[in-house]
Coordinates of C-alpha atoms and ligand atoms in Angstrom, one line a residue:
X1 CA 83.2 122.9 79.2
X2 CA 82.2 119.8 81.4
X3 CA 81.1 120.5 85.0
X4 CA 83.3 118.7 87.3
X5 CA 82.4 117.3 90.2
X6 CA 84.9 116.8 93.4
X7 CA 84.8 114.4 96.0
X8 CA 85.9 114.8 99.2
X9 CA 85.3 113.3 102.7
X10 CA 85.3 116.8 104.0
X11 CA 84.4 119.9 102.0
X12 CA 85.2 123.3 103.3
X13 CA 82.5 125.7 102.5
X14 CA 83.8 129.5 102.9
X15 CA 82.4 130.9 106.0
X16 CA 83.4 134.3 104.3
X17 CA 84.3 135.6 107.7
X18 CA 88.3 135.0 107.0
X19 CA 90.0 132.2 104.5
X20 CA 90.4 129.7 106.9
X21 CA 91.5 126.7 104.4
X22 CA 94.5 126.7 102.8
X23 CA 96.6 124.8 100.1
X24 CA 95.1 121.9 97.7
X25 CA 91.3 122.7 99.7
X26 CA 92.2 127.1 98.0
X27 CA 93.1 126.0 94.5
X28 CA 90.1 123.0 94.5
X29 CA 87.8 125.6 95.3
X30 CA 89.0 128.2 93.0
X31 CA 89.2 125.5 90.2
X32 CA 86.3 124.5 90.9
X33 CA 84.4 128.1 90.4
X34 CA 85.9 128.5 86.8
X35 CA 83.9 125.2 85.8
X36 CA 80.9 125.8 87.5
X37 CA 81.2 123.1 89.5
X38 CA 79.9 121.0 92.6
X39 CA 82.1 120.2 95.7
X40 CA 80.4 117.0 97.4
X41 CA 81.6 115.3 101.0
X42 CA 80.2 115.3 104.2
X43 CA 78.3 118.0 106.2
X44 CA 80.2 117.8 109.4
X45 CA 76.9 117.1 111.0
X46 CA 75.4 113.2 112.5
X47 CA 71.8 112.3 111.9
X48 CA 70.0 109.0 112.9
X49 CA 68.7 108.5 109.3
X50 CA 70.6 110.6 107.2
X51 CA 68.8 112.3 104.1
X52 CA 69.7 113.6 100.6
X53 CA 72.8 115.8 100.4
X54 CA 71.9 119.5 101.1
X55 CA 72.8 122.1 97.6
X56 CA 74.1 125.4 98.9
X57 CA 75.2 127.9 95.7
X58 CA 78.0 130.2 96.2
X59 CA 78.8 132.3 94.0
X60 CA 79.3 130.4 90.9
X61 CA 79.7 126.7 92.4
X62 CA 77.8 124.6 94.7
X63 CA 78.5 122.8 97.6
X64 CA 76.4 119.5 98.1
X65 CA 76.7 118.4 101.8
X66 CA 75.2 115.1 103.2
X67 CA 75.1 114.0 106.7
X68 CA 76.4 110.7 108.2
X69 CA 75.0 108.3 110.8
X70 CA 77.3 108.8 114.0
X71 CA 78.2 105.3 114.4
X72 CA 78.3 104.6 110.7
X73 CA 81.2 107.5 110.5
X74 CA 82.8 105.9 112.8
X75 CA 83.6 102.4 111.6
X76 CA 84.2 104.4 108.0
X77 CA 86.8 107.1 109.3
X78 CA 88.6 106.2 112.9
X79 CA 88.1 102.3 112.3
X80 CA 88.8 101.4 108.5
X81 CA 90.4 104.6 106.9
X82 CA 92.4 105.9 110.0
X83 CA 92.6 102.7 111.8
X84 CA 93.6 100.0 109.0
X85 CA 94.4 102.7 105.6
X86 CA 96.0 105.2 106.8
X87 CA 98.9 103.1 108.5
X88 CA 99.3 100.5 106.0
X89 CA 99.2 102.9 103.5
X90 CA 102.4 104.4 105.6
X91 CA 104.1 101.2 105.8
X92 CA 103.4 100.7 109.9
X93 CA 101.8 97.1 109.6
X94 CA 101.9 96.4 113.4
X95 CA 99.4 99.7 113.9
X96 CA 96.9 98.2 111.2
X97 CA 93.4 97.4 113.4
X98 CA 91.2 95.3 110.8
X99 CA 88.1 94.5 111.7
X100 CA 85.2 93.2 108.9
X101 CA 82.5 96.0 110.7
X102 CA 84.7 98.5 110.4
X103 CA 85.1 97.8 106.7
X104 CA 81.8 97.5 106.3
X105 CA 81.0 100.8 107.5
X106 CA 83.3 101.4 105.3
X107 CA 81.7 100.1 102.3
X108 CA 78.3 101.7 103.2
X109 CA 79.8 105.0 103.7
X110 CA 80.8 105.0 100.4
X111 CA 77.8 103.5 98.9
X112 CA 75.8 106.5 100.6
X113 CA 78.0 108.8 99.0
X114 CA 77.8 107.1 95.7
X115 CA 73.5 106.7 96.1
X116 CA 73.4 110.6 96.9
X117 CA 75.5 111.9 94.4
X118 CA 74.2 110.1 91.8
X119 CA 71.3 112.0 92.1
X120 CA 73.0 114.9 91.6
X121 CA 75.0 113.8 88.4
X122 CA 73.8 115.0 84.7
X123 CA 75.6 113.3 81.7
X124 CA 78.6 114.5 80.6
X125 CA 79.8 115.2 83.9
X126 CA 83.2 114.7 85.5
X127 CA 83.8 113.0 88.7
X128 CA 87.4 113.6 90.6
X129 CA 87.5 111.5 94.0
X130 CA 89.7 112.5 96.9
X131 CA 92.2 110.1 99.0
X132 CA 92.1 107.0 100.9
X133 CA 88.6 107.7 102.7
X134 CA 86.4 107.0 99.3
X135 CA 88.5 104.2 97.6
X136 CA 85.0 102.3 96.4
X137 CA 83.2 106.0 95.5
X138 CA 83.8 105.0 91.5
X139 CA 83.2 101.5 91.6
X140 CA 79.6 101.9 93.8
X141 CA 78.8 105.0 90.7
X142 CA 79.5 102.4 88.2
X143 CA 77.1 100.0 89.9
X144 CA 74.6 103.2 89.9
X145 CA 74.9 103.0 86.2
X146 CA 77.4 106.3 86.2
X147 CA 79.1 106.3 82.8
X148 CA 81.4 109.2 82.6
X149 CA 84.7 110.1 83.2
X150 CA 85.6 109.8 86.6
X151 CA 89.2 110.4 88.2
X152 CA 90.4 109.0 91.7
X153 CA 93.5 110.8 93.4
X154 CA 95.1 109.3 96.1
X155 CA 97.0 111.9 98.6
X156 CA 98.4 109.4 100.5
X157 CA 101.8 106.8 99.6
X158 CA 101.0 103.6 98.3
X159 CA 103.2 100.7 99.4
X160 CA 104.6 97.2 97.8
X161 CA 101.7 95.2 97.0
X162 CA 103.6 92.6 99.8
X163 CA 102.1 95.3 102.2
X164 CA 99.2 96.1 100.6
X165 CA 97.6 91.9 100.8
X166 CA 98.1 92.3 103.9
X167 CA 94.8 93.7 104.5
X168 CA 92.3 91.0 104.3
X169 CA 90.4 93.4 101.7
X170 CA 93.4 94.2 99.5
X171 CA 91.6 92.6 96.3
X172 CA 88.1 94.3 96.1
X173 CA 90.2 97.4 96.6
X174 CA 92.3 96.9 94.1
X175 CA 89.2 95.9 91.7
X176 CA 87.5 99.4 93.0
X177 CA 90.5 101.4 92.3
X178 CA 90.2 99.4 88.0
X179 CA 86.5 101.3 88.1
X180 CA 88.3 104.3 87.7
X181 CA 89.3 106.0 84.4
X182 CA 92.2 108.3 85.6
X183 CA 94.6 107.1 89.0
X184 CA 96.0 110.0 90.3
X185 CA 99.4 109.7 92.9
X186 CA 101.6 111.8 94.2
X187 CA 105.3 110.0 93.6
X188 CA 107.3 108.1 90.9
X189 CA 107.5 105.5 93.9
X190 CA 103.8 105.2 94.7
X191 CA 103.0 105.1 91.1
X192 CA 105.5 102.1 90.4
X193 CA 104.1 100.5 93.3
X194 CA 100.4 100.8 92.8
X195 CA 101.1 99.8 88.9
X196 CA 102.8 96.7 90.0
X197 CA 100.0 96.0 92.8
X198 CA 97.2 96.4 90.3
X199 CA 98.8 94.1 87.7
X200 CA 100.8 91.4 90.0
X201 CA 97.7 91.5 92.6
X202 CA 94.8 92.5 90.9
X203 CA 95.9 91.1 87.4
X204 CA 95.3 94.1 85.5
X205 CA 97.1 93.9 82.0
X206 CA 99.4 96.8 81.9
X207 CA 100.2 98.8 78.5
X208 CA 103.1 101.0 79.9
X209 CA 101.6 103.6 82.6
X210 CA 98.0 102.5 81.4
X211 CA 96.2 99.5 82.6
X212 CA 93.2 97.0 80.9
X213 CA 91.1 95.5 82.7
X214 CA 87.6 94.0 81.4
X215 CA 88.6 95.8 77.8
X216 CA 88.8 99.2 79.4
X217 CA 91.8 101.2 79.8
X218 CA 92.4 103.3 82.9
X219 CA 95.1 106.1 82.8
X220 CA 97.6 106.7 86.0
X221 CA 100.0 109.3 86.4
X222 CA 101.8 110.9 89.2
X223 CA 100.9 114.1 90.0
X224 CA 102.7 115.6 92.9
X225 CA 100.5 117.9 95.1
X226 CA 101.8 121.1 95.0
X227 CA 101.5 124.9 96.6
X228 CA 101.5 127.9 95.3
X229 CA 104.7 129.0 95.2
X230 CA 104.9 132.1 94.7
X231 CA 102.3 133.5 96.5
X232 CA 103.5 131.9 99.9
X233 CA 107.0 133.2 99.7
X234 CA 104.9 136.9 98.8
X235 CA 102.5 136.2 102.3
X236 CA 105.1 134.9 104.3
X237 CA 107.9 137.9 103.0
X238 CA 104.6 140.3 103.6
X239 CA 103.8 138.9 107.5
X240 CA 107.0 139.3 108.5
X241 CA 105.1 142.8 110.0
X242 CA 102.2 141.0 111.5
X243 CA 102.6 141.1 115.2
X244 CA 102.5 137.7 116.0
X245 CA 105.5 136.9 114.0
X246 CA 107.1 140.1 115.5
X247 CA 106.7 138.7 118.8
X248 CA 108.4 135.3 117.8
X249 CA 111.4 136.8 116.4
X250 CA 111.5 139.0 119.8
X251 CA 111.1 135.9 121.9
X252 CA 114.2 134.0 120.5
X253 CA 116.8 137.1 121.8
X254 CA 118.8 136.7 118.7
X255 CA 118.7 132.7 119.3
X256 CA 118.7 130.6 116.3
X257 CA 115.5 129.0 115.6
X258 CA 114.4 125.4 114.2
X259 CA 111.1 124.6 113.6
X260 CA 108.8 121.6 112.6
X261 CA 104.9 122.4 111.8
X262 CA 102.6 119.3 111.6
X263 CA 99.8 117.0 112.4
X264 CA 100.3 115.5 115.7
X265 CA 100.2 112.2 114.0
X266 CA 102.7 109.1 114.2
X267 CA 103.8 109.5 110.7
X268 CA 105.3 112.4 110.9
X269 CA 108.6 111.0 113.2
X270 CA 108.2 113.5 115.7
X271 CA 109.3 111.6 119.3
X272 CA 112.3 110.8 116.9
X273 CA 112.9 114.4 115.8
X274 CA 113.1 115.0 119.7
X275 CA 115.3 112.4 120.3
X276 CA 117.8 113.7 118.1
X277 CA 117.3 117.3 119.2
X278 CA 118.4 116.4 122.6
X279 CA 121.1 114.2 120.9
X280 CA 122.2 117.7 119.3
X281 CA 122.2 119.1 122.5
X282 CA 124.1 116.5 124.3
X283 CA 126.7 116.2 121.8
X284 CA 127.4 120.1 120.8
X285 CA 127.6 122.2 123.3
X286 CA 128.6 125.0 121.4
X287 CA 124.5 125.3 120.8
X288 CA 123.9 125.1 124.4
X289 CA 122.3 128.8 124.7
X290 CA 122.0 129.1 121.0
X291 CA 119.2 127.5 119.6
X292 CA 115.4 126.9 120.2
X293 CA 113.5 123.9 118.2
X294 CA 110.0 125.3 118.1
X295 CA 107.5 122.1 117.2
X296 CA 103.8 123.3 116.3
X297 CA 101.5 120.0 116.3
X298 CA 97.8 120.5 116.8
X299 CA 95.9 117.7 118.2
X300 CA 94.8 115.4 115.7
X301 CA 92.5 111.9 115.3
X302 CA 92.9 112.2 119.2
X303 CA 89.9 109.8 119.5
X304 CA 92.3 106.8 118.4
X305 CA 94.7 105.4 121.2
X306 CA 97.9 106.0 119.4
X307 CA 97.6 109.4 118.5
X308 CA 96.9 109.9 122.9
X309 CA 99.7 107.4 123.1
X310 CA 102.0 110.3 121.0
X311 CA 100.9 113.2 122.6
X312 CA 102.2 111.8 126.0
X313 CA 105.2 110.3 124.7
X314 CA 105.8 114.1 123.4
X315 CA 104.8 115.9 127.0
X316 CA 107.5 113.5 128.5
X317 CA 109.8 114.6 125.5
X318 CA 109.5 118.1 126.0
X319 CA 109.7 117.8 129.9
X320 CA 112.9 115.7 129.6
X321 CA 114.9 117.9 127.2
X322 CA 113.6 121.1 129.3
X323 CA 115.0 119.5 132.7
X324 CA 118.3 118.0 131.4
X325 CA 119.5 121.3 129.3
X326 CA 117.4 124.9 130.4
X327 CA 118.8 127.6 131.9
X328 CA 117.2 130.1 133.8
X329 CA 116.8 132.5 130.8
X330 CA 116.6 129.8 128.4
X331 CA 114.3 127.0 127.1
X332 CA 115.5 124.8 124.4
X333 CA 112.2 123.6 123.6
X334 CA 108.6 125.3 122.7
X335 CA 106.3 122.6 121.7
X336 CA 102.5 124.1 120.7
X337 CA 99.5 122.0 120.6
X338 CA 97.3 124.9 119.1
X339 CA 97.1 125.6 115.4
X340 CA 98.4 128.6 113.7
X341 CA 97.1 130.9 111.0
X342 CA 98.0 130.4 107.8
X343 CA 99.3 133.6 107.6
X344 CA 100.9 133.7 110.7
X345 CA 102.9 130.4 110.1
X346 CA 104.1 131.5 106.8
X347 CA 105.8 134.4 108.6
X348 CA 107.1 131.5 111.2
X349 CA 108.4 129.5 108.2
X350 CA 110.3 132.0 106.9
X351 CA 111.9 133.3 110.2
X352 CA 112.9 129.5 111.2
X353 CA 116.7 129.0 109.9
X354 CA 116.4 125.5 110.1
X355 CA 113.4 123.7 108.7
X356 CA 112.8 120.4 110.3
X357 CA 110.3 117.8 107.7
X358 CA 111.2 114.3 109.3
X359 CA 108.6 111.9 108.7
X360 CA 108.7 108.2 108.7
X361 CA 106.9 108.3 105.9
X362 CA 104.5 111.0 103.9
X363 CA 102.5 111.0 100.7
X364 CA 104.2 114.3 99.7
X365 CA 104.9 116.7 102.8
X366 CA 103.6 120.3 101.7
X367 CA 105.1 121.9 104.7
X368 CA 108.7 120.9 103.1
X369 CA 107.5 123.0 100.3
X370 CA 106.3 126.0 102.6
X371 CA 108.9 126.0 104.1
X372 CA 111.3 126.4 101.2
X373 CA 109.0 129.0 99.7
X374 CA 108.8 131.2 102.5
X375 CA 112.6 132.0 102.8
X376 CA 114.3 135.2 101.9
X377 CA 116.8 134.2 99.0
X378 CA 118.8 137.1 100.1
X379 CA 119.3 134.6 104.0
X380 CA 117.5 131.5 103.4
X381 CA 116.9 128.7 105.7
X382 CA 117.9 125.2 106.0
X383 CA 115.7 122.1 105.1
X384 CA 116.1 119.4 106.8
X385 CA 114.1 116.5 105.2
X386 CA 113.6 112.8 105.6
X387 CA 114.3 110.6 102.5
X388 CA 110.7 108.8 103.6
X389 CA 109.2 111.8 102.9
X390 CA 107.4 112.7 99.0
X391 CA 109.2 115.6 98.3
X392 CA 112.2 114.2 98.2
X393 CA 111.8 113.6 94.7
X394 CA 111.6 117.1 94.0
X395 CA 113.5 118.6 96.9
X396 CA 116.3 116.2 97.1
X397 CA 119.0 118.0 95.7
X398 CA 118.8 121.0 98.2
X399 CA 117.6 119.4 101.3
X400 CA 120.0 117.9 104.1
X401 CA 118.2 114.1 103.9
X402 CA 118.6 112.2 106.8
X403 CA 116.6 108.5 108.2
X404 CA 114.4 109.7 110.9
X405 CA 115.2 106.4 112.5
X406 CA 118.9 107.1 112.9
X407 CA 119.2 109.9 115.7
X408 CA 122.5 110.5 115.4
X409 CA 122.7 111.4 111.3
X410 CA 119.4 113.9 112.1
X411 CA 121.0 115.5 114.7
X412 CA 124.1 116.2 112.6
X413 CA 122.6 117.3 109.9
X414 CA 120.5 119.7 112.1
X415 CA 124.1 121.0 113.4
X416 CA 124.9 121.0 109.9
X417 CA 122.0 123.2 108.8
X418 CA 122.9 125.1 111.8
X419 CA 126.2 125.7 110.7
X420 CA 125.7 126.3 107.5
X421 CA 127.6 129.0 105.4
X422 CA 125.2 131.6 103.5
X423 CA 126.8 130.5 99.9
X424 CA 126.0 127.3 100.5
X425 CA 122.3 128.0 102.1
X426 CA 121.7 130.5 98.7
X427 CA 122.6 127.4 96.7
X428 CA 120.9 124.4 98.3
X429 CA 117.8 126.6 98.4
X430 CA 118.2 127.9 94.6
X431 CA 118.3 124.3 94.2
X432 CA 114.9 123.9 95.8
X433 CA 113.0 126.4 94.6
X434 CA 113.2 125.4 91.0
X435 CA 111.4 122.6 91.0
X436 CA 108.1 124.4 92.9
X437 CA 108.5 127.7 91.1
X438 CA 107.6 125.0 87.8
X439 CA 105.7 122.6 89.6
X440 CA 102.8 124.6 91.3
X441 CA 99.2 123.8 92.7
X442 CA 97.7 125.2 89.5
X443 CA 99.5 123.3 87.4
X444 CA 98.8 120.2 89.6
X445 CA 95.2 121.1 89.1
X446 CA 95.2 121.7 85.6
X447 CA 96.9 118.7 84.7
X448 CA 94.3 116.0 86.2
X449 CA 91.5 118.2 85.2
X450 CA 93.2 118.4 81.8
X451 CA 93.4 114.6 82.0
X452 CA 90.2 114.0 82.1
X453 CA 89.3 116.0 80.0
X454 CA 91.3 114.2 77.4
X455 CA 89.8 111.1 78.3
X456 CA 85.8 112.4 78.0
X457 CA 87.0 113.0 74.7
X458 CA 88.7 110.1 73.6
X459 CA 86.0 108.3 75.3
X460 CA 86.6 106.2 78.7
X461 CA 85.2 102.7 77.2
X462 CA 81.5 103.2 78.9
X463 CA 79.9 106.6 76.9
X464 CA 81.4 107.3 73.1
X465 CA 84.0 110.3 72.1
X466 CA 82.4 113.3 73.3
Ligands
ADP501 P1 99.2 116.2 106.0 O1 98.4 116.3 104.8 O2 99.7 114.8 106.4 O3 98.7 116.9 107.2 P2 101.1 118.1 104.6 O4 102.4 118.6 105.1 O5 101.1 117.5 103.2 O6 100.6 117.0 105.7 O7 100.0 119.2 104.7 C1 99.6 119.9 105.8 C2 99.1 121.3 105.6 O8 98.5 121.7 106.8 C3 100.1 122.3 105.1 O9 99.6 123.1 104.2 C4 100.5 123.0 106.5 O10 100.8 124.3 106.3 C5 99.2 122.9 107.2 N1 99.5 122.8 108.7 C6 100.2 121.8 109.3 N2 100.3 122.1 110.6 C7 99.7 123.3 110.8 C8 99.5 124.1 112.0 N3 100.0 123.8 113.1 N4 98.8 125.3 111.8 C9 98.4 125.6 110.6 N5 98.5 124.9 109.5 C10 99.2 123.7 109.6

């Protein structure tokens, strides 16, 4: 078996104090030790001059860490990936913040990673790059003189190539993303979109979901990240014990509770998801009393303006809704900057009757899937899910879907979900479940990996047929 080798901006090495990552980061790693493999990104750490990546061995797999010039880092991740990416990638044009240094840090930062992992690569080794951050990783190996297979997965959507030119870079992106072998994305949307962006844009010649461009072919494919389905709705049925969740359930005195887990970031709709909430409030009184909404949202990217910008916006939120509806022995709000323990959420998630996923727009949305996977099928919860949202595609038939943007059809369909009769829940989450209980993170990670695989041995156009 090939090694593979992943590529992520950050890598999280087990302390082996407590399992402190969780979803894709679990079954990389665990993927990763049946193959023997290397986990490459960044060390966490600055230096002046950085060196050569530093090789730790665990177990069975390696971790290959390399450090990052401070201001470097910065251009690369708060000033091209977060600042101009990450919101074009979510459709929010009037948030893009180009600037040429930032994209040169950019550039460099990838070319460092590409200069220190080369050094690392044997033949017959296979490369799988992670999201938005590390676009130009494969191109910059290529230039190296790196001739196997290697994979690029994007975790993020991908708009309409009328967004993407936008971006005064939008072509040498596009040509870095044609160095690849395998394109990895997480929707039937993305995947239509970046197709269309790569032939119309880039002029790729396209041969159905494969693409030819200077007489090689790259392979694309969605792939929709996944959990493990199974095991969450076992952990979260399991913590229902563990004190902390106990001492949530006691808190809401037999009150109904909603709850939304996320990022504190602008994609995720949340002043909107506040707005309806008190439009819930205002309008049905008959919940007056009744229900808590419970919003979780550690701090995130707080050194860019409009993630501070948010977290105010929210404060005033909370602060509104609290002074125009509590009573002395109830709040209708709890909103939590801190984050929660894997463990301990999944108990939350399954105590929460009403599941509140209301992005403007998301590459997939794992906590839809959570939540749905931590009900009890015997009194399951209610998703409530934004159409912009990835897992739509999959959970579309269960969910109540609602336009974040239209206030009033959330907060009906969050009395709606509140309302909700248990043959109905039973059914729209039976409806749910299917889908993830087929479509897991394993399977997710076995089907790229087997990609590649498939590809080494077919031969990617640079090395023959293995
Ligand atoms: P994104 O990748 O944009 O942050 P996803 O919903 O796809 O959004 O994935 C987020 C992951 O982080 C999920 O596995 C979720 O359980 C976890 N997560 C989100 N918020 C919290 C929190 N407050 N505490 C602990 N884990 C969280």
């Amino acid at each position: 078996m090939a090694r593979l080798v992943i590529v992520s901006n950050r890598v999280s090495v087990p302390t082996g104090r407590r399992v402190e990552a969780g979803g894709l980061t679990v079954v990389l790693r665990d993927g990763l030790r049946r193959a023997d493999g290397l986990w490459f990104g960044w060390s966490g750490d600055f230096a002046e001059t950085p060196g050569p990546a530093k090789v730790t061995t665990r177990g069975k797999m390696s971790y290959a860490l390399l450090d990052l010039n401070q201001a470097d880092y910065k251009g690369f991740y708060y000033g091209f990936a977060n600042g101009s990416l990450w919101p074009l990638f979510h459709y929010r044009l009037g948030l893009v913040d180009w600037t040429s240094e930032s994209y040169r840090a950019y550039r460099k930062v990838n070319r460092q990673f590409a200069t220190e992992l080369f050094k690392l690569l044997k033949p017959g080794d296979q490369v799988w790059v992670h999201d938005y951050q590390l676009i130009p990783l494969g191109e910059e190996l290529r230039k190296l003189g790196f001739k196997g297979v290697v994979g690029f997965y994007l975790h993020v959507p991908f708009p309409s190539g009328d967004i993407v030119e936008v971006l005064p870079a939008h072509a040498e992106l596009g040509k870095a993303l044609l160095a690849y072998d395998l394109i990895g994305v997480q929707t039937d949307r993305t995947h239509h979109d970046m197709l269309d962006f790569l032939e119309r844009w880039i002029g790729a010649e396209r041969d159905g979901h494969e693409l030819i461009h200077e007489g090689r072919r790259i392979r694309t494919g969605v792939y929709r990240a996944a959990i493990d389905t199974l095991g969450f709705g076992r952990e979260a049925a399991a913590t229902v014990e563990n004190p902390e969740v106990q001492s949530l359930q006691e808190s809401l005195g037999g009150r109904t509770l909603m709850l939304g887990v996320e990022r504190l970031d602008y994609t995720k709709g949340l002043p909107l998801r506040f707005a309806a909430y008190e439009h819930l409030l205002a309008t049905h009184e008959e919940w007056l009393r009744k229900v808590i909404m419970l919003q979780i949202a550690p701090v995130s990217r707080g050194e860019l303006a409009q993630y501070r910008a948010l977290r105010s916006d929210l404060e005033r939120a909370t602060g509104r809704i609290a002074g125009r509806f509590a009573a002395p022995d109830w709040n209708p709000i709890r909103y939590v900057n801190q984050p929660v323990p894997r463990k301990v959420l999944s108990g939350y998630l399954r105590v929460a009757q009403v599941g509140l996923v209301t992005p403007l727009r998301d590459g997939m949305n794992l906590v839809a899937k959570e939540f749905v996977a931590a009900q009890d099928p015997e009194n399951p919860g209610v998703l409530v899910l934004s159409r912009f949202a990835g897992a739509v595609e999959e959970l579309g038939e269960g969910a109540l879907l609602v336009n974040p943007l239209d206030i009033e059809q959330t907060a009906e369909a969050m009395r709606d979900a509140l309302a909700m009769p248990l043959d109905e829940r039973i059914d729209r989450w039976q409806r749910c479940m299917e889908p993830l209980r087929i479509w897991t993170a394993r399977t997710w990670y076995d089907a790229f990996v087997h990609k590649l695989d498939e590809i080494a041995k077919e031969g990617n156009g640079l090395v023959a047929a293995a």
